[in-house]
XYZ file of C-alpha atoms in Angstrom:
351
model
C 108.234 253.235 147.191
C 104.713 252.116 148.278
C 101.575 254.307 148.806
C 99.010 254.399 151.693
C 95.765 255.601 152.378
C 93.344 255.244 155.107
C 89.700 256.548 155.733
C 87.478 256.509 158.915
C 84.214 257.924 159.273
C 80.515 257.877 159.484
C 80.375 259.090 155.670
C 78.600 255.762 153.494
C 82.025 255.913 150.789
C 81.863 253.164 148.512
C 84.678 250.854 148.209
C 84.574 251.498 144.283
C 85.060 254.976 145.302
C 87.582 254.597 147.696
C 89.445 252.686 145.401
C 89.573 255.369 142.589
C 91.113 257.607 145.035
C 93.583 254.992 146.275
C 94.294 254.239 142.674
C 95.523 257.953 142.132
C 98.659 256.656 143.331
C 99.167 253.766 141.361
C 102.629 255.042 139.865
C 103.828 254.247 143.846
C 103.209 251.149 144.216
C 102.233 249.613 140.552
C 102.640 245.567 141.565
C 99.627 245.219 143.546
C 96.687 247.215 144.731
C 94.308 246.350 147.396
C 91.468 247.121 150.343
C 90.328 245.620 153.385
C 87.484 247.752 155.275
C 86.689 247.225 159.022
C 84.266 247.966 161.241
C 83.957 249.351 164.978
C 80.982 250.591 166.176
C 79.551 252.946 163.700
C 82.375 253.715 161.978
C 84.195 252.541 158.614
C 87.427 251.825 158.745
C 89.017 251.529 155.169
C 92.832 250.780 154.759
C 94.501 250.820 151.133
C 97.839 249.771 149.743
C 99.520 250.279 146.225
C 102.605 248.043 146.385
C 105.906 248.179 144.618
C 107.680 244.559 145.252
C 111.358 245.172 146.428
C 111.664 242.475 149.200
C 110.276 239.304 149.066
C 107.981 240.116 145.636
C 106.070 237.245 146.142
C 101.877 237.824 146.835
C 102.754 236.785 150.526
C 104.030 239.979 151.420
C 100.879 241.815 149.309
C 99.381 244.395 151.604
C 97.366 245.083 154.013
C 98.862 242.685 155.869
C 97.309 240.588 158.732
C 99.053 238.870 162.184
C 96.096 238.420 164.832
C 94.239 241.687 165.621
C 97.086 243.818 163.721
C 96.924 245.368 160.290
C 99.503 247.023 158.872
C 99.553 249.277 155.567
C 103.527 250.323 155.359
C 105.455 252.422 152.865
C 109.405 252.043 152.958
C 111.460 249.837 154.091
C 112.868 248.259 157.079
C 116.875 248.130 156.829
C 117.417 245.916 159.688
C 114.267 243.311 159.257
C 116.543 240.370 158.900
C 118.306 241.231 162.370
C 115.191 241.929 163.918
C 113.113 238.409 162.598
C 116.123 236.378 163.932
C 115.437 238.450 167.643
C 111.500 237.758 167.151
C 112.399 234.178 166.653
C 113.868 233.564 169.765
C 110.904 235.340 171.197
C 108.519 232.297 169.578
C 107.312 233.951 166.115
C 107.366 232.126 163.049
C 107.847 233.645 159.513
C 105.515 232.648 156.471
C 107.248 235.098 154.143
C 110.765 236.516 153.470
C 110.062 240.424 153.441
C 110.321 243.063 156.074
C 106.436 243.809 156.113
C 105.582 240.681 158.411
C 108.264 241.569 160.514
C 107.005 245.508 161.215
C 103.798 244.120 161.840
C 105.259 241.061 164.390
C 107.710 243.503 166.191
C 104.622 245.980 166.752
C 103.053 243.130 168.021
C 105.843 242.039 170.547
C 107.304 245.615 171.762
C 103.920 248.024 171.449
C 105.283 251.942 171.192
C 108.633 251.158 172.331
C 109.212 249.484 168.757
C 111.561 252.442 167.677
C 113.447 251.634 169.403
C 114.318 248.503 167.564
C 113.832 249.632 164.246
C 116.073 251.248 161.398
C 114.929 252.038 158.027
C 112.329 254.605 156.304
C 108.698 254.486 156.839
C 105.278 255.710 156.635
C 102.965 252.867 157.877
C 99.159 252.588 159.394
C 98.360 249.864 161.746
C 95.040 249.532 163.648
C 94.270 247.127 166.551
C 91.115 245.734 164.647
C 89.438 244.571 168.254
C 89.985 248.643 170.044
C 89.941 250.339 166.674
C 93.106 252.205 167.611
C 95.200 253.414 164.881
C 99.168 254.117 165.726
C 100.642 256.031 162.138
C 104.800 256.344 161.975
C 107.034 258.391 160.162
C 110.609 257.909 159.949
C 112.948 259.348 161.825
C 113.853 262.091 158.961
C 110.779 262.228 157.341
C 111.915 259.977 153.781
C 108.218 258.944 153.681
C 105.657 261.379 153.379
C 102.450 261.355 155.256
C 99.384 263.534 154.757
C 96.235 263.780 157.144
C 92.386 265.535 157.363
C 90.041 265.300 159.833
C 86.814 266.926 160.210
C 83.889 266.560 162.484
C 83.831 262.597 162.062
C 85.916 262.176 159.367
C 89.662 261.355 158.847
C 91.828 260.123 156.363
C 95.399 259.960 155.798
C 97.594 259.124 152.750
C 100.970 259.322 151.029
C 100.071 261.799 149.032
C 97.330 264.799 149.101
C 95.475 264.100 145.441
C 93.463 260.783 146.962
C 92.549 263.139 149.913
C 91.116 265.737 147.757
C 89.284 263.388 145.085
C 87.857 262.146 148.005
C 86.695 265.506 150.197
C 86.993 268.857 147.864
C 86.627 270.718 150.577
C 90.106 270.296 152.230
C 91.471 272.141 149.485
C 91.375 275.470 151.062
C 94.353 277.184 149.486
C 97.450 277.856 152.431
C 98.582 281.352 150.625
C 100.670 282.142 153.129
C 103.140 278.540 152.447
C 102.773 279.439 148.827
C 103.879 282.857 149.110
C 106.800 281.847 151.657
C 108.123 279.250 149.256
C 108.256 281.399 146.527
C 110.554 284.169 148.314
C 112.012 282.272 150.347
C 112.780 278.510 148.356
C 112.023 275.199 149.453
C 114.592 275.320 152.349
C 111.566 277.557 154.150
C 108.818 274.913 153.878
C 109.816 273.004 156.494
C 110.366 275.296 158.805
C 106.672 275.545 159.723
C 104.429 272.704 160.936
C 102.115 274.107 157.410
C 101.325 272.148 153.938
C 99.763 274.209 150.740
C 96.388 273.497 151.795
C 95.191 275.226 155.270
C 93.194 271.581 156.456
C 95.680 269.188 155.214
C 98.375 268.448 157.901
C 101.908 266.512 157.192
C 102.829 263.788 160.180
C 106.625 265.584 160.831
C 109.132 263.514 160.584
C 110.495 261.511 163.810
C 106.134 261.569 165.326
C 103.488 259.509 166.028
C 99.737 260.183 165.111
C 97.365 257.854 167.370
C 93.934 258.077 166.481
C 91.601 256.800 169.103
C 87.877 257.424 169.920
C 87.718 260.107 167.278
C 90.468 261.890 168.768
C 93.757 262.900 167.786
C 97.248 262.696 169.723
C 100.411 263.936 167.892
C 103.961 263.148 169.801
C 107.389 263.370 169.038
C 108.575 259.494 169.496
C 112.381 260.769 168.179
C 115.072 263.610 168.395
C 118.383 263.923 167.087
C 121.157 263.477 170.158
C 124.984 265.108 170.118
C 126.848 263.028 172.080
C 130.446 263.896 171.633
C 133.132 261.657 171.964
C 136.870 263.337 173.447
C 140.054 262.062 172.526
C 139.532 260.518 169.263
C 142.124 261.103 166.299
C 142.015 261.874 162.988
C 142.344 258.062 161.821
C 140.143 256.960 164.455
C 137.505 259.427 163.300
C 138.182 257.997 159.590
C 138.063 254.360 160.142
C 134.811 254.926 162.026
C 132.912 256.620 159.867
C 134.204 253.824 157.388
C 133.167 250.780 158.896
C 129.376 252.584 159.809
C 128.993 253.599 156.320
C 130.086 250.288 155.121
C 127.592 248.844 157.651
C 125.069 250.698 156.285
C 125.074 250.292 153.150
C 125.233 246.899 153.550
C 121.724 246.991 154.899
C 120.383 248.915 152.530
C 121.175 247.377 149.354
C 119.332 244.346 150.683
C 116.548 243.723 147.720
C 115.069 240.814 146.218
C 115.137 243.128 142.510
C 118.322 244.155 140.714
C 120.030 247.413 141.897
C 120.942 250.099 140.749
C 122.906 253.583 141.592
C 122.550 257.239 140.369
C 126.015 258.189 139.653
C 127.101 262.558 139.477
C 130.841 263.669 139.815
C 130.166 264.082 143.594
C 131.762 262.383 146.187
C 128.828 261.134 147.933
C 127.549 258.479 145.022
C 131.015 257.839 144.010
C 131.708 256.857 147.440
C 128.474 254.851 147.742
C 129.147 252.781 144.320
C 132.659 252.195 145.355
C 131.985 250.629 148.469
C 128.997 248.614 146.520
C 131.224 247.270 144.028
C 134.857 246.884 145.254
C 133.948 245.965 149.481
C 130.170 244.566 149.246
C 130.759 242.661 145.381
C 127.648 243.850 144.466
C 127.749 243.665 140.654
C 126.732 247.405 140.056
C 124.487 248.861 137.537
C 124.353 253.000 137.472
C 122.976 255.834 135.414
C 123.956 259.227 134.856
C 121.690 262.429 134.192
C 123.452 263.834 131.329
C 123.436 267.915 131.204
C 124.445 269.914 128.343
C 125.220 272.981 129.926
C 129.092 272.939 130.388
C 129.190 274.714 133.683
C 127.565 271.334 135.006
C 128.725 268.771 133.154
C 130.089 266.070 135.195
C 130.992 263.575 132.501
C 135.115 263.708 133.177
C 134.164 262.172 136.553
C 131.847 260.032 135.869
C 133.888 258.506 133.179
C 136.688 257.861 135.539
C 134.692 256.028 137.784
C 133.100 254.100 135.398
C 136.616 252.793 133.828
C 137.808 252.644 137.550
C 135.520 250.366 138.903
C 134.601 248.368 135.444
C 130.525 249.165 135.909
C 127.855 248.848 133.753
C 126.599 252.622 132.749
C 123.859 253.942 131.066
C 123.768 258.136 130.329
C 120.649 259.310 130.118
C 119.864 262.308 127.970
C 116.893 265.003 128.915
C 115.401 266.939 125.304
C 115.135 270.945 126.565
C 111.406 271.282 125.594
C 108.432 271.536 126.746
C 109.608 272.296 130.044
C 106.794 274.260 130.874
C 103.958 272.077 129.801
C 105.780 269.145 131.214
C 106.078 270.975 135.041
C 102.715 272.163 134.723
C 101.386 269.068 133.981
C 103.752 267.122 137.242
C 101.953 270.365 139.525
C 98.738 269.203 138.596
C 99.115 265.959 138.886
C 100.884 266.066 142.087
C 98.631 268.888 143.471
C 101.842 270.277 145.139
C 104.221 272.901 143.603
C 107.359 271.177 143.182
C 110.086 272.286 145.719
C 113.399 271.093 143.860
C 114.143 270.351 140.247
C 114.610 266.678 140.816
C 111.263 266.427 141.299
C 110.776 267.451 137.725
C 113.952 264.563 136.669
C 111.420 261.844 138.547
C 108.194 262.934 136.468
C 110.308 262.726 133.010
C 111.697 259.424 133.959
């Protein structure tokens, strides 16, 4: 993961202080760090990146990233970049680096708004036209990457997370009571449900919409929706093999990465199935680690084990010490600013 933050305004912020607050997410993006500030009219236009190098690691990929009047700030990845540079080269762009970040930024270029069409993968990503000022900001289709926003009077500012926002103005942290009090009756499942974040200013881009930010104004739009189109006539092995050969597609594209790999590994059938495919279809030589629990109604271990022997991996358990819970979670809430909606969030502060 990668981190992103953007600020435009009339408000004089220094770039020393902009940085600090684009710095608060340094544990995102801990290979590189950096700022580029614009201008247009009598506005600043700041964009920030913290970088964590999966594909192509080399300093040519580093962040924000230029092509003509485009930059681009991007969190995530893009599954299918390979597939799509090998289309934009038949189109007439060249490639100066092997990643997927020149490639957002070149099929942006090339195909406008109607680039979701073309693309596959998880995002959160910023570009501006530096010549109109314009700002398009994406988030995937299922919301992977998250994507905070404030605006007041002149002012707005988006970013991965909601700590740079609020280092940066205090006064969008008006308390949302009312999403606090929801997600404690009602669990995390209920958050969503409302187009509402903990603070009553700061907004979250839903998943599957565009923000466009132009003249000082503010368009929200849906660019994606789920579609059920059901196919008749199909049998049960048709149905299987299916589902096998798009999973085995898929995974193929994702476990593209220029860094070694490795897999989370429970009892389930979902990781199980994942590593399998990895290891005996793909060849991948497969590295996994286990969370292991100590509480006998959820120990896994049995499973694990089998798979491990099974499919000849290397395996690492990983053991959590009951204690301190409750200074560690209060210090992750603080940190974070956000209360955390599932316990895994509390696995990825530990680790």
């Amino acid at each position: 993961m990668c981190g992103i933050i953007g600020y435009i305004g009339d408000n004089n912020i220094s770039k020393k202080n902009f940085n600090i607050a684009r710095d608060l997410i340094s544990h995102r993006g801990p290979n590189w760090g950096e700022t580029k500030i614009y201008k247009k009219s009598n506005k600043q236009i700041y964009f920030g990146h913290r970088r964590l190098s999966i594909i192509d690691i080399s300093s040519s990929s580093n962040q924000p990233y230029e092509f003509q009047n485009l930059s681009l700030i991007f969190n995530g990845e893009i599954y299918n970049y390979i597939e799509l540079r090998d289309l934009l080269k038949k189109k007439g762009y060249k490639f100066h680096t092997t990643g997927d970040t020149e490639v957002l930024i070149k099929s942006i270029h090339c195909w406008g708004k109607k680039v979701f069409s073309y693309l596959d993968g998880m995002w959160s990503f910023a570009c501006i036209n530096k010549i109109s000022g314009d700002i398009l900001i994406s988030r995937d289709r299922f919301g992977e990457k998250p994507l905070y926003y404030y605006k007041n009077n002149n002012t707005f500012i988006f970013c991965s997370e909601v700590t740079p926002i609020l280092k940066l103005f205090p006064n969008s942290g008006d308390i949302n009571k009312n999403s606090i009090l929801r997600f404690c009756i009602n669990g995390y499942k209920s958050v969503k449900k409302v187009n509402e974040t903990f603070y009553n200013k700061i907004k979250e881009l839903p998943s599957g919409n565009n923000l466009v930010f132009s003249e000082n104004k503010i368009k929200v739009y849906q660019y994606w929706k789920p579609q059920f189109n059901p196919v008749s006539n199909l049998t049960y092995s048709d149905v299987v093999e299916n589902i096998k050969e798009k999973l085995i597609k898929s995974l193929k594209q994702k476990l593209r990465s220029d860094v070694k790999l490795a897999f989370t590994l429970s009892g389930g059938i979902d990781s199980n199935s994942l590593i399998s495919i990895a290891k005996k279809i793909l060849k991948y030589d497969v590295h996994a680690f286990s969370i292991l629990n100590k509480n006998k109604s959820y120990d896994e271990k049995k499973f694990i084990n089998r798979t491990i022997n099974n499919l000849n991996i290397n395996h690492q358990y990983i053991e959590l010490e009951n204690r301190n819970f409750i200074k560690d979670i209060t210090s992750i809430i603080s940190e974070r600013k956000l209360p955390i909606l599932t316990i895994s969030h509390y696995l990825y502060g530990k680790l």
